[in-house]
Short mmCIF file of C-alpha atoms and ligand atoms in Angstrom, two decimals:
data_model
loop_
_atom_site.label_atom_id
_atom_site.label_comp_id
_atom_site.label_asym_id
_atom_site.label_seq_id
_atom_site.Cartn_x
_atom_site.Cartn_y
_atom_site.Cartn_z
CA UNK Y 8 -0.88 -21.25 -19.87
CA UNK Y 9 -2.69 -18.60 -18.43
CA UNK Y 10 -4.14 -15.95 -20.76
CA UNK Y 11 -3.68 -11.86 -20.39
CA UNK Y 12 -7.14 -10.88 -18.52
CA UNK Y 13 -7.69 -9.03 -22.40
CA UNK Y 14 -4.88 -8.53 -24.82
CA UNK Y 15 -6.21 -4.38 -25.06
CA UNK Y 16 -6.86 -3.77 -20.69
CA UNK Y 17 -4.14 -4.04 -18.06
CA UNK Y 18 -7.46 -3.21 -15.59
CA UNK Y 19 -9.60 -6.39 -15.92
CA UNK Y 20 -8.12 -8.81 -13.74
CA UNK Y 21 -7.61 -11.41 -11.78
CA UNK Y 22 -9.54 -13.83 -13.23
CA UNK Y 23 -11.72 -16.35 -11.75
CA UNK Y 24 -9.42 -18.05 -10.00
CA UNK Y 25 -8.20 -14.98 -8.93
CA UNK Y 26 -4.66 -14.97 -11.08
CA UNK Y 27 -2.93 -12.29 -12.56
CA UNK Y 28 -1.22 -14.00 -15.25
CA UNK Y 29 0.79 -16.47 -13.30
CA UNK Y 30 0.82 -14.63 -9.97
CA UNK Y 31 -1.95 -14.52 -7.47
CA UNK Y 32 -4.51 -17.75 -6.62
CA UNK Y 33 -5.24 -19.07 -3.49
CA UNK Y 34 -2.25 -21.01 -1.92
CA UNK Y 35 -4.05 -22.03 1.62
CA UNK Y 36 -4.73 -25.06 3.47
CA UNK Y 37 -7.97 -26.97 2.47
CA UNK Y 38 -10.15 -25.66 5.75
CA UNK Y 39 -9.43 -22.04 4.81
CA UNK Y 40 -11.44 -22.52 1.49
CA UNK Y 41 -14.83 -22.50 2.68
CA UNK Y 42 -13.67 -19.02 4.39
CA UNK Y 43 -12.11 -17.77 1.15
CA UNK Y 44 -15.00 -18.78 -0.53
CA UNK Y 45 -17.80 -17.11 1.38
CA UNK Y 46 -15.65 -13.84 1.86
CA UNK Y 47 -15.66 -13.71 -2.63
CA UNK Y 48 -19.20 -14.78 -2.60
CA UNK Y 49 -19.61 -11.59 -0.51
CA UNK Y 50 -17.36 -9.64 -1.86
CA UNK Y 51 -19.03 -9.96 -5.48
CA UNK Y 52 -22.15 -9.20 -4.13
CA UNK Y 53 -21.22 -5.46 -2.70
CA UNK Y 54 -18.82 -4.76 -5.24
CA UNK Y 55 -21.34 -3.30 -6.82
CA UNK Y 56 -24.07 -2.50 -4.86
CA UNK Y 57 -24.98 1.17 -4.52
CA UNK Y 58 -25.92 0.97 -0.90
CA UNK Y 59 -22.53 -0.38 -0.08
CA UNK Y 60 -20.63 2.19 -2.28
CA UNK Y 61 -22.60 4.66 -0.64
CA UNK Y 62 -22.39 3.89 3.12
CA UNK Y 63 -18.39 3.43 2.38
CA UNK Y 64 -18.32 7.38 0.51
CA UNK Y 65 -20.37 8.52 3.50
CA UNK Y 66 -17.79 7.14 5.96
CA UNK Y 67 -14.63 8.41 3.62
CA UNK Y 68 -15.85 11.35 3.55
CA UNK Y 69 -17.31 12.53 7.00
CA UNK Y 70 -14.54 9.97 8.34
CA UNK Y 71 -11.35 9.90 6.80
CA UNK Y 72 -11.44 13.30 5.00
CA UNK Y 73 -11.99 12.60 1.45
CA UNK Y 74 -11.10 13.03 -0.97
CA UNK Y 75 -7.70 14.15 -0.85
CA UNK Y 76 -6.35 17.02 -2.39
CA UNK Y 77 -3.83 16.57 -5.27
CA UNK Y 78 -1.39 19.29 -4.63
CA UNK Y 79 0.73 21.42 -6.60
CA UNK Y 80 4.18 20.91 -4.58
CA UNK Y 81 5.58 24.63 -5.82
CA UNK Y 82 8.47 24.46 -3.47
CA UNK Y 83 9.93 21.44 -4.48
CA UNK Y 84 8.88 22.19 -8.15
CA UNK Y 85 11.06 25.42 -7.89
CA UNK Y 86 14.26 23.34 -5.71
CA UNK Y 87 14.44 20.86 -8.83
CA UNK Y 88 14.05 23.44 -11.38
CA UNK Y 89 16.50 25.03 -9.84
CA UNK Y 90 18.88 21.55 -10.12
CA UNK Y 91 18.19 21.45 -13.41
CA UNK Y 92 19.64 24.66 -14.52
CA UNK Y 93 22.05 24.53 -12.55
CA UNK Y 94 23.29 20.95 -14.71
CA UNK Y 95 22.28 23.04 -17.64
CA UNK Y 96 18.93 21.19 -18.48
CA UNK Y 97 16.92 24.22 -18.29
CA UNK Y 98 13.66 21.60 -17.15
CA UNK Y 99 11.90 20.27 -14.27
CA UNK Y 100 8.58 19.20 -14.68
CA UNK Y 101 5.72 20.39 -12.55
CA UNK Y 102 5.49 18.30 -9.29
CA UNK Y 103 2.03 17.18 -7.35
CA UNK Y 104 1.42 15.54 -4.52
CA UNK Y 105 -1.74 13.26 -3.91
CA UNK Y 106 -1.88 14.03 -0.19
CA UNK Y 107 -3.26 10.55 1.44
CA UNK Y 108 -0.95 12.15 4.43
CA UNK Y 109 -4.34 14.07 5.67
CA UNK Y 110 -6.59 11.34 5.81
CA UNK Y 111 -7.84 10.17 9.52
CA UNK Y 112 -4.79 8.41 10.86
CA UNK Y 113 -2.03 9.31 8.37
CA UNK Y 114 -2.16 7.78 5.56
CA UNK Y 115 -4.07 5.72 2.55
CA UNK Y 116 -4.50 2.66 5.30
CA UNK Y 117 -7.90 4.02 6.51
CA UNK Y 118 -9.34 3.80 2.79
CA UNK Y 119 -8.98 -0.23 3.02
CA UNK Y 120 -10.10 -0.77 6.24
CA UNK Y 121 -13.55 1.30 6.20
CA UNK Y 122 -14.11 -0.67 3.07
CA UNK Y 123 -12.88 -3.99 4.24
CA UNK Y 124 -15.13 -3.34 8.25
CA UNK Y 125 -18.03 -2.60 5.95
CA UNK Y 126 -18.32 -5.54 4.39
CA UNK Y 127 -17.33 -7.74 7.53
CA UNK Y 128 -20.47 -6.24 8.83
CA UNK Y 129 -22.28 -7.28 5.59
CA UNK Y 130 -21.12 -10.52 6.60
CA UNK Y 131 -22.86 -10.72 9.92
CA UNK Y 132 -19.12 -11.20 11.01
CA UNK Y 133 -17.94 -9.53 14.59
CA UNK Y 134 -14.66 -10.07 15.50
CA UNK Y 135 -11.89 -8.86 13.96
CA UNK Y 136 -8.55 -9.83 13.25
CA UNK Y 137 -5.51 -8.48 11.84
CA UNK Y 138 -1.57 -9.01 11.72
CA UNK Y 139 0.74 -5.82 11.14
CA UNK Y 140 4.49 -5.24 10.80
CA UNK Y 141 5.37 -1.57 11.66
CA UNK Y 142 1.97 -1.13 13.64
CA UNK Y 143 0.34 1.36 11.10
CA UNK Y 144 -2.33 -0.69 9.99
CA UNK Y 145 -3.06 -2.68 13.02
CA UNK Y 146 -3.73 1.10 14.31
CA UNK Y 147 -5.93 1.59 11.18
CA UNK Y 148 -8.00 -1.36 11.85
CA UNK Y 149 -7.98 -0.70 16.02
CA UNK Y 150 -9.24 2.56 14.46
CA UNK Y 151 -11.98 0.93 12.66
CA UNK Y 152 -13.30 -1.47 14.68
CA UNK Y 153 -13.06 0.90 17.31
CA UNK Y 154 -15.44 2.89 15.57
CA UNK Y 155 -17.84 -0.25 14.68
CA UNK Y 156 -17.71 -1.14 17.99
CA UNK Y 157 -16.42 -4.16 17.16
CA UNK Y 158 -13.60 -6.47 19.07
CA UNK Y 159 -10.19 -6.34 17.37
CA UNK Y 160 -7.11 -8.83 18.12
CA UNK Y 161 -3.87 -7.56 16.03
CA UNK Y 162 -0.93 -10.07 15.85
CA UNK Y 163 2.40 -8.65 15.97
CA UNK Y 164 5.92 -10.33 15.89
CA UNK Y 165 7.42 -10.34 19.51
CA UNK Y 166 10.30 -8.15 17.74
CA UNK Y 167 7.92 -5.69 16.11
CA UNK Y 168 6.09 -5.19 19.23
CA UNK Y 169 9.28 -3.98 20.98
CA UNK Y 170 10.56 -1.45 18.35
CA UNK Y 171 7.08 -0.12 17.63
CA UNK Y 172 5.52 0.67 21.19
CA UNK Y 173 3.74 3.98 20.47
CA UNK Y 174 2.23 1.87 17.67
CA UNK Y 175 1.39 -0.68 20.30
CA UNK Y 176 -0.11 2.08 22.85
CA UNK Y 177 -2.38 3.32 20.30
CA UNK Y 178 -3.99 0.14 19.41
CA UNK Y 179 -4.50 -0.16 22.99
CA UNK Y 180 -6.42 2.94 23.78
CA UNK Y 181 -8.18 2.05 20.53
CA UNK Y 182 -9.90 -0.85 22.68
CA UNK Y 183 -7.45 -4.09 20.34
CA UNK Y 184 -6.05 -6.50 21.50
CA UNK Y 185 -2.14 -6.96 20.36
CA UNK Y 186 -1.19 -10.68 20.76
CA UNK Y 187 2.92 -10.60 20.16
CA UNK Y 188 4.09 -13.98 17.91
CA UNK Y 189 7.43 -15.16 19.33
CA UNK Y 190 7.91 -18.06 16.31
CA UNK Y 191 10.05 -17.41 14.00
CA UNK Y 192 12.08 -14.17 14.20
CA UNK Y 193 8.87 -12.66 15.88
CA UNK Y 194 8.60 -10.50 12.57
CA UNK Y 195 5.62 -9.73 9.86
CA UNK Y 196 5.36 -13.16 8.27
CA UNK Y 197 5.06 -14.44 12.24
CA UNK Y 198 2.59 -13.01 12.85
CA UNK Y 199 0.60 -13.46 8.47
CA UNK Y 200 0.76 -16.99 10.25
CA UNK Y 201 -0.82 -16.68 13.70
CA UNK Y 202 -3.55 -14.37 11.71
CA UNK Y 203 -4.12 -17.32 9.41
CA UNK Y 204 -4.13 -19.91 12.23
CA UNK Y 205 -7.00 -17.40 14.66
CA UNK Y 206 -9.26 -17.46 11.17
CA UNK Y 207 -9.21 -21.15 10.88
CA UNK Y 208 -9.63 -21.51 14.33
CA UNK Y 209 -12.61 -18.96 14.63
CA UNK Y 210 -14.52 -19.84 11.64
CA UNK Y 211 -18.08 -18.11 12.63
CA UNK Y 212 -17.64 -14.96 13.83
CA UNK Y 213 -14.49 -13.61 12.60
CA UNK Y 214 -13.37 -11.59 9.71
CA UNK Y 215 -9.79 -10.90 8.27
CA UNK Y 216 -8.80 -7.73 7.89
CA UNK Y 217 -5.55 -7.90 5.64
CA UNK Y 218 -3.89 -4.43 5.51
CA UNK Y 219 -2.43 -4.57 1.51
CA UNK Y 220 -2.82 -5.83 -1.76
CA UNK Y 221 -2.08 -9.22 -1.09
CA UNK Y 222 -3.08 -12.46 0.61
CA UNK Y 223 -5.18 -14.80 -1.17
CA UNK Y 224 -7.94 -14.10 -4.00
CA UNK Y 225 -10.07 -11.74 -3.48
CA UNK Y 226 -8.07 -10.03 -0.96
CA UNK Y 227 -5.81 -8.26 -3.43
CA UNK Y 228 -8.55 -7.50 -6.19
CA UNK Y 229 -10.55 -6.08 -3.16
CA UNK Y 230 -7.70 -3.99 -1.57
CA UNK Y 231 -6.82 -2.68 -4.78
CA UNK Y 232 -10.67 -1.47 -5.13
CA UNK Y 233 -10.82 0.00 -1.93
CA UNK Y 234 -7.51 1.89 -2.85
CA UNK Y 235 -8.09 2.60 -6.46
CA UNK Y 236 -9.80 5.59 -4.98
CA UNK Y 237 -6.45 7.31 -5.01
CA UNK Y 238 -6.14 7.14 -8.71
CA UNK Y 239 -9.85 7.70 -9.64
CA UNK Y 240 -9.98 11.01 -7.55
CA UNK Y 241 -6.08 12.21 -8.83
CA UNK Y 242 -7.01 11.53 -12.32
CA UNK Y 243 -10.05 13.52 -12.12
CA UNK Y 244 -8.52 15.85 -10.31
CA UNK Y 245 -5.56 16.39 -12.51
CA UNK Y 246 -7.58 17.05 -15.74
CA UNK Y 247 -9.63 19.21 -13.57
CA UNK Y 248 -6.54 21.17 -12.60
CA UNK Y 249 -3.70 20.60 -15.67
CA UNK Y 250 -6.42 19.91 -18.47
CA UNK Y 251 -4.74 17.01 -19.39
CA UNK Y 252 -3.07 13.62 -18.23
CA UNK Y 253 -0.20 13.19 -15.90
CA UNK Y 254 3.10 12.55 -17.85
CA UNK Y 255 4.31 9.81 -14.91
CA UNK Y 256 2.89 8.61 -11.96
CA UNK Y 257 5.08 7.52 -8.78
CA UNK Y 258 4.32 5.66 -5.61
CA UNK Y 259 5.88 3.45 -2.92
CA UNK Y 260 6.14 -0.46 -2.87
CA UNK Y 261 5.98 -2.14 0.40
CA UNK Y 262 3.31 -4.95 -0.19
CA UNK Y 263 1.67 -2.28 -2.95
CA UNK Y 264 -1.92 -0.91 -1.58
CA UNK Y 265 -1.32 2.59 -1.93
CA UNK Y 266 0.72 2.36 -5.29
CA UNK Y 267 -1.88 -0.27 -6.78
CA UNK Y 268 -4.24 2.82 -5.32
CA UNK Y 269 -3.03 5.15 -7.59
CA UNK Y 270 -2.14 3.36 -11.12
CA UNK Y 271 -5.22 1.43 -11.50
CA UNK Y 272 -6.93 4.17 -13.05
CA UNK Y 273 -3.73 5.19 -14.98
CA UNK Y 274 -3.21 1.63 -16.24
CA UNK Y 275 -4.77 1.91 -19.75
CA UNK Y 276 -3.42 5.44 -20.31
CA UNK Y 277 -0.76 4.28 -22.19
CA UNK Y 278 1.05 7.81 -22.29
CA UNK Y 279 1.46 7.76 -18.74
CA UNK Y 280 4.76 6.55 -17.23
CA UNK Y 281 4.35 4.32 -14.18
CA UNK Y 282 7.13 3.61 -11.40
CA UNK Y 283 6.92 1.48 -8.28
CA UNK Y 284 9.09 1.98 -5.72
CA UNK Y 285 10.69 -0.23 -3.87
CA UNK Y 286 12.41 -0.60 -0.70
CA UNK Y 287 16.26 -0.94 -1.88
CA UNK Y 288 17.95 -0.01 1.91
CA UNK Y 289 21.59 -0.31 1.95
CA UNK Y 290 21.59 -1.86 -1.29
CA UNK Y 291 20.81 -4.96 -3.46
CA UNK Y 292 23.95 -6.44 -2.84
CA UNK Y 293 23.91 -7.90 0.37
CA UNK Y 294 20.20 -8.70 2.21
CA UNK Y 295 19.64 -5.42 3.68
CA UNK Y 296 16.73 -4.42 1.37
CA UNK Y 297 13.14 -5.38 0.59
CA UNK Y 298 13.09 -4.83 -3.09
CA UNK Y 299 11.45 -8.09 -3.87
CA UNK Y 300 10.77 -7.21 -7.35
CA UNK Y 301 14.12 -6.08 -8.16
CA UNK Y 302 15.76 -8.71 -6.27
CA UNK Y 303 13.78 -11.10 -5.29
CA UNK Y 304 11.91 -14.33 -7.23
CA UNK Y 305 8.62 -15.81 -7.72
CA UNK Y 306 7.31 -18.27 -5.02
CA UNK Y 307 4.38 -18.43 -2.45
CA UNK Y 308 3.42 -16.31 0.23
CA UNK Y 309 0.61 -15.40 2.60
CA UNK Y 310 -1.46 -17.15 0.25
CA UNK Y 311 -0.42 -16.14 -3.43
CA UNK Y 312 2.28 -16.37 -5.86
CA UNK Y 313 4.19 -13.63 -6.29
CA UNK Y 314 7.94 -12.19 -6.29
CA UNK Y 315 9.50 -12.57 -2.84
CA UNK Y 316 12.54 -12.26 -0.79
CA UNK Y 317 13.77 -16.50 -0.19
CA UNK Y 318 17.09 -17.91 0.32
CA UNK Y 319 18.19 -20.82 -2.17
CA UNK Y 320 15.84 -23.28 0.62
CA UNK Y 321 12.95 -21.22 -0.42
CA UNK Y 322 12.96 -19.50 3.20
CA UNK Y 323 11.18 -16.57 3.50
CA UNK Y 324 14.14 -13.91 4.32
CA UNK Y 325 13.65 -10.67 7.17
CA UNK Y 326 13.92 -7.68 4.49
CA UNK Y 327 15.34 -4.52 5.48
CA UNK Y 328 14.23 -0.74 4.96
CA UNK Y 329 14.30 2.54 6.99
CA UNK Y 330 10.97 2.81 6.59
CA UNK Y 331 9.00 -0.28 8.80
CA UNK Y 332 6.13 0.06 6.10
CA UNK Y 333 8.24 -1.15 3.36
CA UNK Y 334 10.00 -3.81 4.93
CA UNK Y 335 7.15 -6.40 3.35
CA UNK Y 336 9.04 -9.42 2.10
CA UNK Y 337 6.88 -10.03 -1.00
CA UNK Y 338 4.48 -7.97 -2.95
CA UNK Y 339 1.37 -8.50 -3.90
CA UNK Y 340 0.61 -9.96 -6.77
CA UNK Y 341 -1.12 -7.69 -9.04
CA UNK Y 342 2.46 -5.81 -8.89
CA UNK Y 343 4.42 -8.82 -10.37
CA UNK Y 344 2.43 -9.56 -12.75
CA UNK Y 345 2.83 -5.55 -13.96
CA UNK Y 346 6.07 -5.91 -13.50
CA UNK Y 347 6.26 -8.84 -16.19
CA UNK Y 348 4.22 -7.47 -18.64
CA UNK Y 349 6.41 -4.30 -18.60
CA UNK Y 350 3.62 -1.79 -18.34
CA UNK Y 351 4.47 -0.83 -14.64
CA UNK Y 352 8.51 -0.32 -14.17
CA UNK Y 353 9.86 -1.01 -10.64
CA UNK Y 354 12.70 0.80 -9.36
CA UNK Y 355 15.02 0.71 -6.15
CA UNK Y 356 15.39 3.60 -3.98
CA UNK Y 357 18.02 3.43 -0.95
CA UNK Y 358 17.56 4.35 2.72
CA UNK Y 359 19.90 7.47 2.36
CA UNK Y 360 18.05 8.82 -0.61
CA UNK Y 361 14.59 8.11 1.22
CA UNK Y 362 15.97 9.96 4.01
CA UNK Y 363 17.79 13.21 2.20
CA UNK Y 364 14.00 13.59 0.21
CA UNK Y 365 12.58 13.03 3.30
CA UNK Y 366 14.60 15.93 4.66
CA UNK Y 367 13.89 18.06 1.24
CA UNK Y 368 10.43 17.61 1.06
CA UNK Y 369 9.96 19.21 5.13
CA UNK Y 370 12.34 22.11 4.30
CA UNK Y 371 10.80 23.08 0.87
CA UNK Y 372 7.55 22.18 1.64
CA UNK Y 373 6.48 22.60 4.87
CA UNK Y 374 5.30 18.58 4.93
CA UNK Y 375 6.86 16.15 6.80
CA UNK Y 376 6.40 12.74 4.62
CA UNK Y 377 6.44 9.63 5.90
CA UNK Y 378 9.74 7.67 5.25
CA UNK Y 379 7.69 5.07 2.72
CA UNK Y 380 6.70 8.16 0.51
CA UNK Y 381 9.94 9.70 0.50
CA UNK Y 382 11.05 6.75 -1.34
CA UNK Y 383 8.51 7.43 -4.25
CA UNK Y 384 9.46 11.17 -3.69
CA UNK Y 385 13.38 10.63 -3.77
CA UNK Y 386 12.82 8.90 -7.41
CA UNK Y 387 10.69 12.19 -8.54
CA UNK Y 388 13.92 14.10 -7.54
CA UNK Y 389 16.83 12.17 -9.70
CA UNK Y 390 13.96 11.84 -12.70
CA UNK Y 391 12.15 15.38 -12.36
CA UNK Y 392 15.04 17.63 -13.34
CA UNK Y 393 15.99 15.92 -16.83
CA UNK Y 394 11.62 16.11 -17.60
CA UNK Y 395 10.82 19.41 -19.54
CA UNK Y 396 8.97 22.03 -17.98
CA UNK Y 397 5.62 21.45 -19.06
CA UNK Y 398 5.46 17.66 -17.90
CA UNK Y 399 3.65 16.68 -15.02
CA UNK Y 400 4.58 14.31 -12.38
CA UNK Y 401 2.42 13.44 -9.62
CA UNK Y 402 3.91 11.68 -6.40
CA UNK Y 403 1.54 9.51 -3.62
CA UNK Y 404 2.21 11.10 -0.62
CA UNK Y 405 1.04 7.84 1.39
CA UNK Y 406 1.41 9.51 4.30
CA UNK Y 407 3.04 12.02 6.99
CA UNK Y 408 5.89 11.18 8.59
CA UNK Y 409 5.00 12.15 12.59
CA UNK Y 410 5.30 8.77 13.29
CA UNK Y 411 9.03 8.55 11.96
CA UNK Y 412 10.61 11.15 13.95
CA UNK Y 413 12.56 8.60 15.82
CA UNK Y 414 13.93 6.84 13.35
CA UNK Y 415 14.98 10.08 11.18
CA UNK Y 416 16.56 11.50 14.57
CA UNK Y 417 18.71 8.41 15.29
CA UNK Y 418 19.60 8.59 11.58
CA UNK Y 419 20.82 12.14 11.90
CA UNK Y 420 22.71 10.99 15.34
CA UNK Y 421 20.41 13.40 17.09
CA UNK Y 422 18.07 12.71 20.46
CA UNK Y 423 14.62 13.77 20.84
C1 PLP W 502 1.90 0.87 5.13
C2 PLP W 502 2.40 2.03 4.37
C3 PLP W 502 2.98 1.89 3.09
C4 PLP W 502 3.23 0.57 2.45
O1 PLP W 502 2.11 -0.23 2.26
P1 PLP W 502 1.48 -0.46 0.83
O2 PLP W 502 0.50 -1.55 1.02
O3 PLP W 502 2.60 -0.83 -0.10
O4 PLP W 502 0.85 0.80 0.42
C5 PLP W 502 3.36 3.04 2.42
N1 PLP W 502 3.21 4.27 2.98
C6 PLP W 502 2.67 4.43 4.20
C7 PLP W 502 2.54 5.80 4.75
C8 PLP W 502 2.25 3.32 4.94
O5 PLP W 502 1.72 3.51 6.15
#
């Protein structure tokens, strides 16, 4: 079948037809391929273009802040050392933190959309459209087109719209449109569908702005891109700092942007350890988890092949996290097909652990992560103390966790 991209590079891929290995393509009705088609043509031509790479490094860094800093997390560094003497290990690698939490808005979100608004403007398109779950990156793209000046409609499940209402404010001072999806169970996928249906339906003007590394080829190559300047900054950075290469590399799974972000450049460093994250709730037992690649199997959705939470109909199935971010039901494909070849391992973590490293990382560090990142932290903190002390680790802080001070209060049984 389907030949590795090259037998010696886990960084060359998709291929033409935009697989990774068996995962990926472009699984969409027949009058979405002339819009697939035109957005790649595009896409190839300001890949590389210096004018485009330049107006987007302008924007990220006058913008959006960056880069980020890759921080030394000292506190936490010291808590886990501590753990580890106390179980006799005597260890504890050195901890860092990519901080994607200080970007403009929050998190690594903005990095995709500034990059993903650019080109829609290469395209001569002005309308945009998005879909979002939680409401963090239909903020991220109000955010952008806001800035372009450019008319934004966000679909949002009827359900999401309800439990995520500062979410929904924002986008509305941000001059967007949310349309709420009542099919379905008015969730994410809902709303993937409406997206898909406005795109069709609006062929000339409007541009989809898909907020991770998935969807149909290009979207996931060009997310991954936009994010891969995570790892290409916190590689540089870390030699810059450390002298030398990270000894693993962490970072939350809910679709995979900001994890995709930062292994890319760490893909064909074959020393350096690489863990996913992903979403494991109350456990992969019952349903109540989004850990797709754990638990899940291969199928289609929003446009690709890839590993996905389905019943024994193939139904899509309503995954469950703490953190809304995670609570993707597939992943995009890049991920899967890392996750098959072995060099990328992919690792539960539940809602309890999320929320006790959540709880940690604010009292040892003075930064209040986002629940999604306290997933990819809570793994640093059972694998950290058993490292040696000269071992690195660094963690993607995707981003800070204002917006989950709800959800961490009614956790704790506590009222704001
Ligand atoms: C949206 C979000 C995620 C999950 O999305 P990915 O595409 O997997 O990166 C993780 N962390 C934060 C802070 C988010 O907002």
């Amino acid at each position: 079948m389907d030949q590795p991209a090259t037998p010696n590079s886990f960084r060359t891929g998709p291929d033409e037809q935009g697989m990774f290995g068996i995962f990926g393509g472009r699984f969409v009705a027949e009058t979405l391929m002339p819009l697939i088609l035109d957005l790649e043509r595009h896409w190839n031509e300001v890949k590389n273009d210096p004018d485009f790479r330049a107006e987007l490094t302008n924007l990220s860094t006058h913008y959006a802040g960056r880069p980020s800093k890759l921080y030394f997390a000292e506190g936490l560094t010291r808590h886990l050392r501590e753990v580890s003497s106390a179980k006799g290990l005597g260890g504890g690698a050195k901890v860092y933190f990519k901080r994607e939490d200080l970007n403009h808005t929050g998190s690594h979100k903005i990095n995709n959309c500034l990059g993903q608004i650019l080109l829609a403007k290469r395209m001569g398109k002005k309308r945009i459209i998005a879909e979002t779950g939680a409401g963090q990156h239909g903020v991220a793209s109000a955010t952008v087109a806001a800035r372009f000046g450019y008319p934004c409609v966000v679909y949002m499940g009827a359900t999401d719209v309800a439990r995520q209402s500062p979410n929904v404010f924002r986008m509305k001072l941000l001059g967007a449109e949310v349309r709420p999806v009542t099919a379905g169970h008015g969730t994410l996928k809902d709303a993937m569908n409406e997206a898909l249906r406005d795109w069709v339906t609006n062929v000339e003007d409007t541009y989809y702005l898909i907020g991770t590394a998935a969807g149909p080829h290009p979207y996931p190559e060009l997310v991954r891109d936009f994010q891969s300047v995570i790892g290409t900054e916190a590689r540089a950075q870390i030699l810059e700092q450390e002298g030398r290469l990270p000894d693993t590399i962490i970072a939350a799974v809910g679709g995979g942007s900001n994890a995709i972000g930062l292994f890319h450049p760490f893909l064909d460093d074959k020393d350096v350890r690489i863990i996913g994250i992903e979403a494991g709730g109350r456990g992969l037992d019952g349903i109540e988890h989004c850990a797709s690649m754990n638990a899940g199997s291969p199928g289609v959705l929003h446009g690709n092949r890839t590993y996905l939470l389905q019943n024994a109909d193939g139904q899509i199935m309503d995954g469950h996290s703490i953190s809304a971010g995670l609570d993707y039901p597939g992943v995009g494909p890049e991920h899967s097909w890392l996750r098959d070849s072995g060099r990328v391992e992919y690792v539960p973590i539940l809602d309890d652990e999320a929320l006790e490293a959540f709880k940690l990382t604010t009292r040892v560090e003075g930064i209040i992560p986002a629940l999604e990142s306290a997933h990819a932290i809570a793994h640093a903190v059972k694998i950290v103390p058993a490292m040696d002390k000269d071992q690195i680790v660094i963690v993607n802080l995707s981003g800070r966790g204002d917006k989950d001070v709800h959800t961490v209060a009614s956790m704790l049984g506590m009222e704001i």
